[in-house]
Amino acid sequence: MTRTVGQVRADVEEASRWLAGRVVRTPVLRSPVIDELAGARVLLKAENLQNGGSYKMRGALRAVGRLAMAGHTGVIAQSTGNHAVAVALAARQHGLAATVVLPVDAASTKVDRARAAGARVVFAGTSVEERVAVANGLSDESGHPVVDAYDHPDVIAGQGTASLELIEDAERAGTPLDALVVPVGGGGGVAGACLAAAGSGVEVYGVEPVGCDSLARSLAAGVRVPVTPALTIADGLRPSCVGELPFAIVRDTLRGVVRVDDEEIAAAFRLILTELKVLAEPSGAAGLAGAFRLAPDRDRQRTVGVVLTGGNVEEALVARLMAPRSADLAEEGAAA
């Protein structure tokens, strides 16, 4: 936690070089229908097509790789799913043991993926505090370090490489970004985006589900503010508090935070599936929902980048989201 923002900013570029060839340079997608609805040129970075199904693979592989080089023989992680899957896959690549702590109501898709990657899965309550306590206890017992899902410099640097690639690809295509939109859970991804965009003139926005808005409240208060997360279909965006290091990075660099509700997330999910022909999980679709809330520039067409952070979603939830007349979405997401 003692490293400066400038040091971590340099790590994004270093992480990008190190990850080249180790992760998929995912495509940037575009739809005329989405452009029309947004009143902007929208470029979507398809990290749902990344190894492990999410951009979490970037940060996990960078962090675990450095721990392996330092001589560690195992790692521990806690998350609602995607980070755990990514750490398990990264550990397997480097020949390390992995233990992941998941909530008791974790999506079975993510549990199965973590186990398939060779991780030992431990369940602990439903809150991040319960998972952190168990992960720290397991670390004390085993001596294996915890790879935090967002409060870790290497994780932030790795996640930031997705935004860096999007910025680079937009420039190469002759459509440089004016704004960049990233869903917010614990804040690692949006912190990495702020670092990747530093000095470029790109405005970075975070997106949080209504009632899971620790970052928005923290920015308003000037200090980290915990919340009791509301139910939402975006299960990956429900930490009780933004991370310490991410908050230190974004508090003076983030352009703003957009709050979206489950109906907006579900509508974005359907658009991504029907217009782009790819499957994004609701947590990833939240980024597009947030982009729709940004006011268009009446004088010119802006270019807005969106990081589709992941695509690990239950089949049953996909079916329900494609039938929007079904009952309360948040309750369905919690039951999935």
GROMACS .gro file of C-alpha atoms in nm:
model
  336
    1MET     CA    1   0.000   0.000   0.000
    2THR     CA    2   0.302   0.228   0.018
    3ARG     CA    3   0.363   0.241  -0.356
    4THR     CA    4   0.277   0.564  -0.533
    5VAL     CA    5   0.025   0.609  -0.811
    6GLY     CA    6   0.311   0.693  -1.046
    7GLN     CA    7   0.487   0.366  -0.970
    8VAL     CA    8   0.172   0.165  -1.032
    9ARG     CA    9   0.111   0.362  -1.356
   10ALA     CA   10   0.445   0.240  -1.488
   11ASP     CA   11   0.346  -0.113  -1.389
   12VAL     CA   12   0.052  -0.109  -1.635
   13GLU     CA   13   0.287  -0.070  -1.930
   14GLU     CA   14   0.529  -0.325  -1.786
   15ALA     CA   15   0.243  -0.567  -1.722
   16SER     CA   16   0.123  -0.520  -2.079
   17ARG     CA   17   0.464  -0.619  -2.215
   18TRP     CA   18   0.486  -0.918  -1.981
   19LEU     CA   19   0.133  -1.039  -2.059
   20ALA     CA   20   0.180  -1.015  -2.437
   21GLY     CA   21   0.139  -1.369  -2.567
   22ARG     CA   22   0.019  -1.493  -2.228
   23VAL     CA   23  -0.334  -1.355  -2.252
   24VAL     CA   24  -0.569  -1.304  -2.545
   25ARG     CA   25  -0.562  -0.960  -2.705
   26THR     CA   26  -0.940  -0.956  -2.720
   27PRO     CA   27  -1.126  -0.793  -3.009
   28VAL     CA   28  -1.299  -0.456  -3.006
   29LEU     CA   29  -1.663  -0.483  -3.117
   30ARG     CA   30  -1.907  -0.226  -3.250
   31SER     CA   31  -2.275  -0.214  -3.346
   32PRO     CA   32  -2.460   0.060  -3.540
   33VAL     CA   33  -2.767  -0.006  -3.327
   34ILE     CA   34  -2.573   0.049  -3.004
   35ASP     CA   35  -2.411   0.363  -3.149
   36GLU     CA   36  -2.753   0.504  -3.232
   37LEU     CA   37  -2.893   0.431  -2.886
   38ALA     CA   38  -2.590   0.582  -2.714
   39GLY     CA   39  -2.561   0.887  -2.938
   40ALA     CA   40  -2.191   0.808  -2.963
   41ARG     CA   41  -1.945   0.575  -3.130
   42VAL     CA   42  -1.921   0.285  -2.881
   43LEU     CA   43  -1.623   0.050  -2.889
   44LEU     CA   44  -1.658  -0.257  -2.669
   45LYS     CA   45  -1.354  -0.452  -2.550
   46ALA     CA   46  -1.466  -0.816  -2.545
   47GLU     CA   47  -1.292  -0.944  -2.232
   48ASN     CA   48  -1.571  -1.199  -2.203
   49LEU     CA   49  -1.362  -1.383  -2.464
   50GLN     CA   50  -1.051  -1.377  -2.245
   51ASN     CA   51  -0.894  -1.693  -2.100
   52GLY     CA   52  -1.101  -1.788  -1.797
   53GLY     CA   53  -1.394  -1.586  -1.928
   54SER     CA   54  -1.299  -1.248  -1.782
   55TYR     CA   55  -1.039  -0.974  -1.765
   56LYS     CA   56  -0.954  -1.097  -1.416
   57MET     CA   57  -0.713  -1.335  -1.590
   58ARG     CA   58  -0.483  -1.042  -1.664
   59GLY     CA   59  -0.433  -0.933  -1.305
   60ALA     CA   60  -0.426  -1.287  -1.168
   61LEU     CA   61  -0.165  -1.406  -1.415
   62ARG     CA   62   0.055  -1.103  -1.351
   63ALA     CA   63   0.033  -1.135  -0.972
   64VAL     CA   64   0.068  -1.514  -0.956
   65GLY     CA   65   0.353  -1.508  -1.207
   66ARG     CA   66   0.551  -1.268  -0.992
   67LEU     CA   67   0.484  -1.477  -0.681
   68ALA     CA   68   0.600  -1.790  -0.863
   69MET     CA   69   0.922  -1.615  -0.963
   70ALA     CA   70   0.969  -1.517  -0.598
   71GLY     CA   71   0.962  -1.885  -0.498
   72HIS     CA   72   0.609  -1.925  -0.357
   73THR     CA   73   0.452  -2.268  -0.397
   74GLY     CA   74   0.087  -2.178  -0.349
   75VAL     CA   75  -0.163  -1.893  -0.349
   76ILE     CA   76  -0.497  -1.811  -0.190
   77ALA     CA   77  -0.775  -1.591  -0.328
   78GLN     CA   78  -1.127  -1.489  -0.237
   79SER     CA   79  -1.394  -1.350  -0.468
   80THR     CA   80  -1.748  -1.397  -0.591
   81GLY     CA   81  -1.609  -1.606  -0.875
   82ASN     CA   82  -1.416  -1.460  -1.167
   83HIS     CA   83  -1.102  -1.366  -0.975
   84ALA     CA   84  -1.100  -1.707  -0.809
   85VAL     CA   85  -1.125  -1.880  -1.147
   86ALA     CA   86  -0.845  -1.661  -1.285
   87VAL     CA   87  -0.614  -1.725  -0.989
   88ALA     CA   88  -0.679  -2.099  -1.015
   89LEU     CA   89  -0.590  -2.097  -1.385
   90ALA     CA   90  -0.282  -1.880  -1.329
   91ALA     CA   91  -0.164  -2.105  -1.046
   92ARG     CA   92  -0.202  -2.414  -1.264
   93GLN     CA   93   0.004  -2.251  -1.539
   94HIS     CA   94   0.285  -2.181  -1.292
   95GLY     CA   95   0.263  -2.513  -1.107
   96LEU     CA   96   0.139  -2.360  -0.781
   97ALA     CA   97  -0.130  -2.491  -0.547
   98ALA     CA   98  -0.441  -2.274  -0.528
   99THR     CA   99  -0.713  -2.240  -0.266
  100VAL     CA  100  -1.007  -2.014  -0.346
  101VAL     CA  101  -1.271  -1.890  -0.103
  102LEU     CA  102  -1.615  -1.836  -0.252
  103PRO     CA  103  -1.951  -1.731  -0.106
  104VAL     CA  104  -2.198  -2.008  -0.032
  105ASP     CA  105  -2.426  -1.866  -0.302
  106ALA     CA  106  -2.156  -1.847  -0.571
  107ALA     CA  107  -2.271  -1.921  -0.925
  108SER     CA  108  -2.220  -2.290  -0.996
  109THR     CA  109  -2.055  -2.204  -1.329
  110LYS     CA  110  -1.776  -2.021  -1.148
  111VAL     CA  111  -1.741  -2.291  -0.880
  112ASP     CA  112  -1.710  -2.558  -1.147
  113ARG     CA  113  -1.452  -2.355  -1.342
  114ALA     CA  114  -1.236  -2.303  -1.033
  115ARG     CA  115  -1.242  -2.675  -0.951
  116ALA     CA  116  -1.173  -2.770  -1.312
  117ALA     CA  117  -0.861  -2.552  -1.294
  118GLY     CA  118  -0.739  -2.761  -1.001
  119ALA     CA  119  -0.819  -2.526  -0.714
  120ARG     CA  120  -0.936  -2.631  -0.372
  121VAL     CA  121  -1.269  -2.451  -0.316
  122VAL     CA  122  -1.370  -2.332   0.032
  123PHE     CA  123  -1.708  -2.172   0.095
  124ALA     CA  124  -1.753  -1.889   0.347
  125GLY     CA  125  -2.076  -1.700   0.413
  126THR     CA  126  -2.213  -1.441   0.173
  127SER     CA  127  -2.014  -1.126   0.259
  128VAL     CA  128  -1.668  -1.017   0.152
  129GLU     CA  129  -1.570  -0.978   0.519
  130GLU     CA  130  -1.641  -1.346   0.583
  131ARG     CA  131  -1.440  -1.452   0.281
  132VAL     CA  132  -1.146  -1.227   0.368
  133ALA     CA  133  -1.134  -1.364   0.723
  134VAL     CA  134  -1.127  -1.723   0.598
  135ALA     CA  135  -0.869  -1.645   0.328
  136ASN     CA  136  -0.640  -1.474   0.578
  137GLY     CA  137  -0.674  -1.767   0.818
  138LEU     CA  138  -0.582  -2.013   0.544
  139SER     CA  139  -0.284  -1.795   0.455
  140ASP     CA  140  -0.166  -1.796   0.817
  141GLU     CA  141  -0.195  -2.176   0.830
  142SER     CA  142  -0.025  -2.249   0.498
  143GLY     CA  143   0.214  -1.958   0.455
  144HIS     CA  144   0.075  -1.903   0.105
  145PRO     CA  145   0.011  -1.537   0.013
  146VAL     CA  146  -0.335  -1.398  -0.059
  147VAL     CA  147  -0.381  -1.253  -0.406
  148ASP     CA  148  -0.643  -0.988  -0.336
  149ALA     CA  149  -0.911  -0.938  -0.600
  150TYR     CA  150  -0.856  -0.563  -0.625
  151ASP     CA  151  -0.636  -0.426  -0.346
  152HIS     CA  152  -0.313  -0.548  -0.503
  153PRO     CA  153  -0.071  -0.348  -0.724
  154ASP     CA  154  -0.004  -0.633  -0.968
  155VAL     CA  155  -0.375  -0.711  -1.001
  156ILE     CA  156  -0.455  -0.345  -1.074
  157ALA     CA  157  -0.173  -0.324  -1.327
  158GLY     CA  158  -0.289  -0.642  -1.498
  159GLN     CA  159  -0.654  -0.534  -1.516
  160GLY     CA  160  -0.540  -0.199  -1.652
  161THR     CA  161  -0.389  -0.366  -1.958
  162ALA     CA  162  -0.739  -0.432  -2.096
  163SER     CA  163  -0.808  -0.058  -2.096
  164LEU     CA  164  -0.462   0.015  -2.235
  165GLU     CA  165  -0.525  -0.219  -2.529
  166LEU     CA  166  -0.864  -0.058  -2.594
  167ILE     CA  167  -0.710   0.290  -2.595
  168GLU     CA  168  -0.433   0.173  -2.831
  169ASP     CA  169  -0.668  -0.010  -3.068
  170ALA     CA  170  -0.905   0.288  -3.087
  171GLU     CA  171  -0.615   0.516  -3.178
  172ARG     CA  172  -0.490   0.277  -3.446
  173ALA     CA  173  -0.839   0.264  -3.597
  174GLY     CA  174  -0.851   0.643  -3.622
  175THR     CA  175  -1.125   0.670  -3.358
  176PRO     CA  176  -0.941   0.772  -3.039
  177LEU     CA  177  -1.144   0.744  -2.721
  178ASP     CA  178  -1.302   1.045  -2.558
  179ALA     CA  179  -1.432   0.842  -2.264
  180LEU     CA  180  -1.374   0.499  -2.112
  181VAL     CA  181  -1.637   0.316  -1.905
  182VAL     CA  182  -1.554   0.032  -1.664
  183PRO     CA  183  -1.782  -0.159  -1.423
  184VAL     CA  184  -1.683  -0.123  -1.056
  185GLY     CA  185  -1.674  -0.393  -0.791
  186GLY     CA  186  -1.381  -0.343  -0.558
  187GLY     CA  187  -1.230  -0.088  -0.794
  188GLY     CA  188  -0.924  -0.268  -0.931
  189GLY     CA  189  -1.038  -0.254  -1.293
  190VAL     CA  190  -1.140   0.111  -1.291
  191ALA     CA  191  -0.818   0.203  -1.107
  192GLY     CA  192  -0.619   0.024  -1.375
  193ALA     CA  193  -0.821   0.211  -1.639
  194CYS     CA  194  -0.737   0.546  -1.478
  195LEU     CA  195  -0.369   0.456  -1.484
  196ALA     CA  196  -0.384   0.335  -1.843
  197ALA     CA  197  -0.558   0.657  -1.950
  198ALA     CA  198  -0.324   0.891  -1.761
  199GLY     CA  199  -0.197   1.170  -1.986
  200SER     CA  200  -0.417   1.064  -2.280
  201GLY     CA  201  -0.707   1.303  -2.226
  202VAL     CA  202  -0.950   1.011  -2.203
  203GLU     CA  203  -1.218   1.061  -1.936
  204VAL     CA  204  -1.271   0.750  -1.723
  205TYR     CA  205  -1.609   0.666  -1.569
  206GLY     CA  206  -1.701   0.390  -1.325
  207VAL     CA  207  -2.036   0.210  -1.325
  208GLU     CA  208  -2.200   0.069  -1.012
  209PRO     CA  209  -2.537  -0.102  -0.959
  210VAL     CA  210  -2.787   0.099  -0.758
  211GLY     CA  211  -2.739   0.012  -0.391
  212CYS     CA  212  -2.385  -0.120  -0.450
  213ASP     CA  213  -2.232   0.224  -0.483
  214SER     CA  214  -1.944   0.232  -0.236
  215LEU     CA  215  -1.718   0.414  -0.482
  216ALA     CA  216  -1.970   0.687  -0.563
  217ARG     CA  217  -2.038   0.747  -0.194
  218SER     CA  218  -1.668   0.737  -0.112
  219LEU     CA  219  -1.584   0.997  -0.376
  220ALA     CA  220  -1.857   1.224  -0.243
  221ALA     CA  221  -1.735   1.186   0.116
  222GLY     CA  222  -1.362   1.199   0.041
  223VAL     CA  223  -1.305   0.878   0.240
  224ARG     CA  224  -1.395   0.516   0.177
  225VAL     CA  225  -1.758   0.449   0.266
  226PRO     CA  226  -1.881   0.090   0.310
  227VAL     CA  227  -2.231  -0.011   0.203
  228THR     CA  228  -2.458  -0.307   0.261
  229PRO     CA  229  -2.477  -0.431  -0.099
  230ALA     CA  230  -2.823  -0.453  -0.249
  231LEU     CA  231  -2.937  -0.755  -0.446
  232THR     CA  232  -2.844  -0.726  -0.813
  233ILE     CA  233  -2.805  -0.950  -1.115
  234ALA     CA  234  -2.450  -0.811  -1.142
  235ASP     CA  235  -2.309  -1.050  -0.880
  236GLY     CA  236  -1.948  -0.946  -0.946
  237LEU     CA  237  -2.018  -0.584  -0.850
  238ARG     CA  238  -2.124  -0.634  -0.489
  239PRO     CA  239  -1.825  -0.569  -0.257
  240SER     CA  240  -1.914  -0.384   0.061
  241CYS     CA  241  -1.637  -0.127   0.015
  242VAL     CA  242  -1.406  -0.003  -0.258
  243GLY     CA  243  -1.046  -0.111  -0.206
  244GLU     CA  244  -0.792   0.111  -0.034
  245LEU     CA  245  -0.539   0.123  -0.318
  246PRO     CA  246  -0.801   0.161  -0.595
  247PHE     CA  247  -0.961   0.450  -0.406
  248ALA     CA  248  -0.625   0.620  -0.364
  249ILE     CA  249  -0.577   0.600  -0.741
  250VAL     CA  250  -0.922   0.703  -0.863
  251ARG     CA  251  -1.016   0.973  -0.613
  252ASP     CA  252  -0.834   1.242  -0.812
  253THR     CA  253  -0.844   1.088  -1.160
  254LEU     CA  254  -1.191   0.941  -1.217
  255ARG     CA  255  -1.429   1.164  -1.414
  256GLY     CA  256  -1.736   1.026  -1.238
  257VAL     CA  257  -1.946   0.726  -1.138
  258VAL     CA  258  -2.271   0.625  -1.307
  259ARG     CA  259  -2.534   0.425  -1.117
  260VAL     CA  260  -2.747   0.176  -1.313
  261ASP     CA  261  -3.036  -0.045  -1.208
  262ASP     CA  262  -3.101  -0.408  -1.295
  263GLU     CA  263  -3.347  -0.324  -1.573
  264GLU     CA  264  -3.080  -0.116  -1.746
  265ILE     CA  265  -2.821  -0.391  -1.699
  266ALA     CA  266  -3.061  -0.653  -1.837
  267ALA     CA  267  -3.139  -0.435  -2.141
  268ALA     CA  268  -2.766  -0.391  -2.209
  269PHE     CA  269  -2.714  -0.767  -2.168
  270ARG     CA  270  -2.978  -0.837  -2.433
  271LEU     CA  271  -2.829  -0.583  -2.673
  272ILE     CA  272  -2.482  -0.734  -2.641
  273LEU     CA  273  -2.616  -1.080  -2.711
  274THR     CA  274  -2.847  -0.986  -2.998
  275GLU     CA  275  -2.641  -0.713  -3.168
  276LEU     CA  276  -2.282  -0.822  -3.103
  277LYS     CA  277  -2.356  -1.198  -3.090
  278VAL     CA  278  -2.143  -1.252  -2.779
  279LEU     CA  279  -2.235  -1.347  -2.424
  280ALA     CA  280  -2.142  -1.105  -2.145
  281GLU     CA  281  -2.232  -1.158  -1.782
  282PRO     CA  282  -2.450  -0.889  -1.621
  283SER     CA  283  -2.148  -0.743  -1.438
  284GLY     CA  284  -1.984  -0.685  -1.776
  285ALA     CA  285  -2.302  -0.557  -1.938
  286ALA     CA  286  -2.325  -0.293  -1.666
  287GLY     CA  287  -2.050  -0.103  -1.847
  288LEU     CA  288  -2.266  -0.060  -2.156
  289ALA     CA  289  -2.564   0.036  -1.939
  290GLY     CA  290  -2.345   0.309  -1.791
  291ALA     CA  291  -2.233   0.428  -2.134
  292PHE     CA  292  -2.597   0.484  -2.228
  293ARG     CA  293  -2.626   0.723  -1.933
  294LEU     CA  294  -2.345   0.949  -2.055
  295ALA     CA  295  -2.489   1.253  -2.228
  296PRO     CA  296  -2.403   1.263  -2.601
  297ASP     CA  297  -2.202   1.556  -2.736
  298ARG     CA  298  -2.438   1.755  -2.959
  299ASP     CA  299  -2.151   1.918  -3.149
  300ARG     CA  300  -1.967   1.602  -3.250
  301GLN     CA  301  -1.982   1.227  -3.223
  302ARG     CA  302  -1.780   1.115  -2.924
  303THR     CA  303  -1.609   0.779  -2.905
  304VAL     CA  304  -1.679   0.586  -2.585
  305GLY     CA  305  -1.489   0.272  -2.490
  306VAL     CA  306  -1.651   0.006  -2.273
  307VAL     CA  307  -1.471  -0.286  -2.111
  308LEU     CA  308  -1.696  -0.595  -2.120
  309THR     CA  309  -1.529  -0.741  -1.815
  310GLY     CA  310  -1.654  -1.099  -1.826
  311GLY     CA  311  -1.883  -1.363  -1.970
  312ASN     CA  312  -1.925  -1.627  -1.698
  313VAL     CA  313  -2.300  -1.646  -1.648
  314GLU     CA  314  -2.543  -1.921  -1.555
  315GLU     CA  315  -2.750  -2.068  -1.838
  316ALA     CA  316  -3.069  -2.031  -1.636
  317LEU     CA  317  -3.002  -1.662  -1.578
  318VAL     CA  318  -2.939  -1.609  -1.950
  319ALA     CA  319  -3.279  -1.762  -2.023
  320ARG     CA  320  -3.451  -1.539  -1.768
  321LEU     CA  321  -3.277  -1.224  -1.886
  322MET     CA  322  -3.385  -1.295  -2.241
  323ALA     CA  323  -3.745  -1.310  -2.113
  324PRO     CA  324  -3.770  -0.965  -1.946
  325ARG     CA  325  -4.132  -1.010  -1.839
  326SER     CA  326  -4.028  -1.263  -1.575
  327ALA     CA  327  -4.029  -1.160  -1.210
  328ASP     CA  328  -3.789  -0.949  -1.012
  329LEU     CA  329  -3.445  -0.964  -1.175
  330ALA     CA  330  -3.246  -0.903  -0.859
  331GLU     CA  331  -3.414  -1.192  -0.678
  332GLU     CA  332  -3.356  -1.418  -0.977
  333GLY     CA  333  -2.991  -1.320  -0.994
  334ALA     CA  334  -2.950  -1.395  -0.623
  335ALA     CA  335  -3.114  -1.735  -0.669
  336ALA     CA  336  -2.898  -1.833  -0.966
   0.00000   0.00000   0.00000
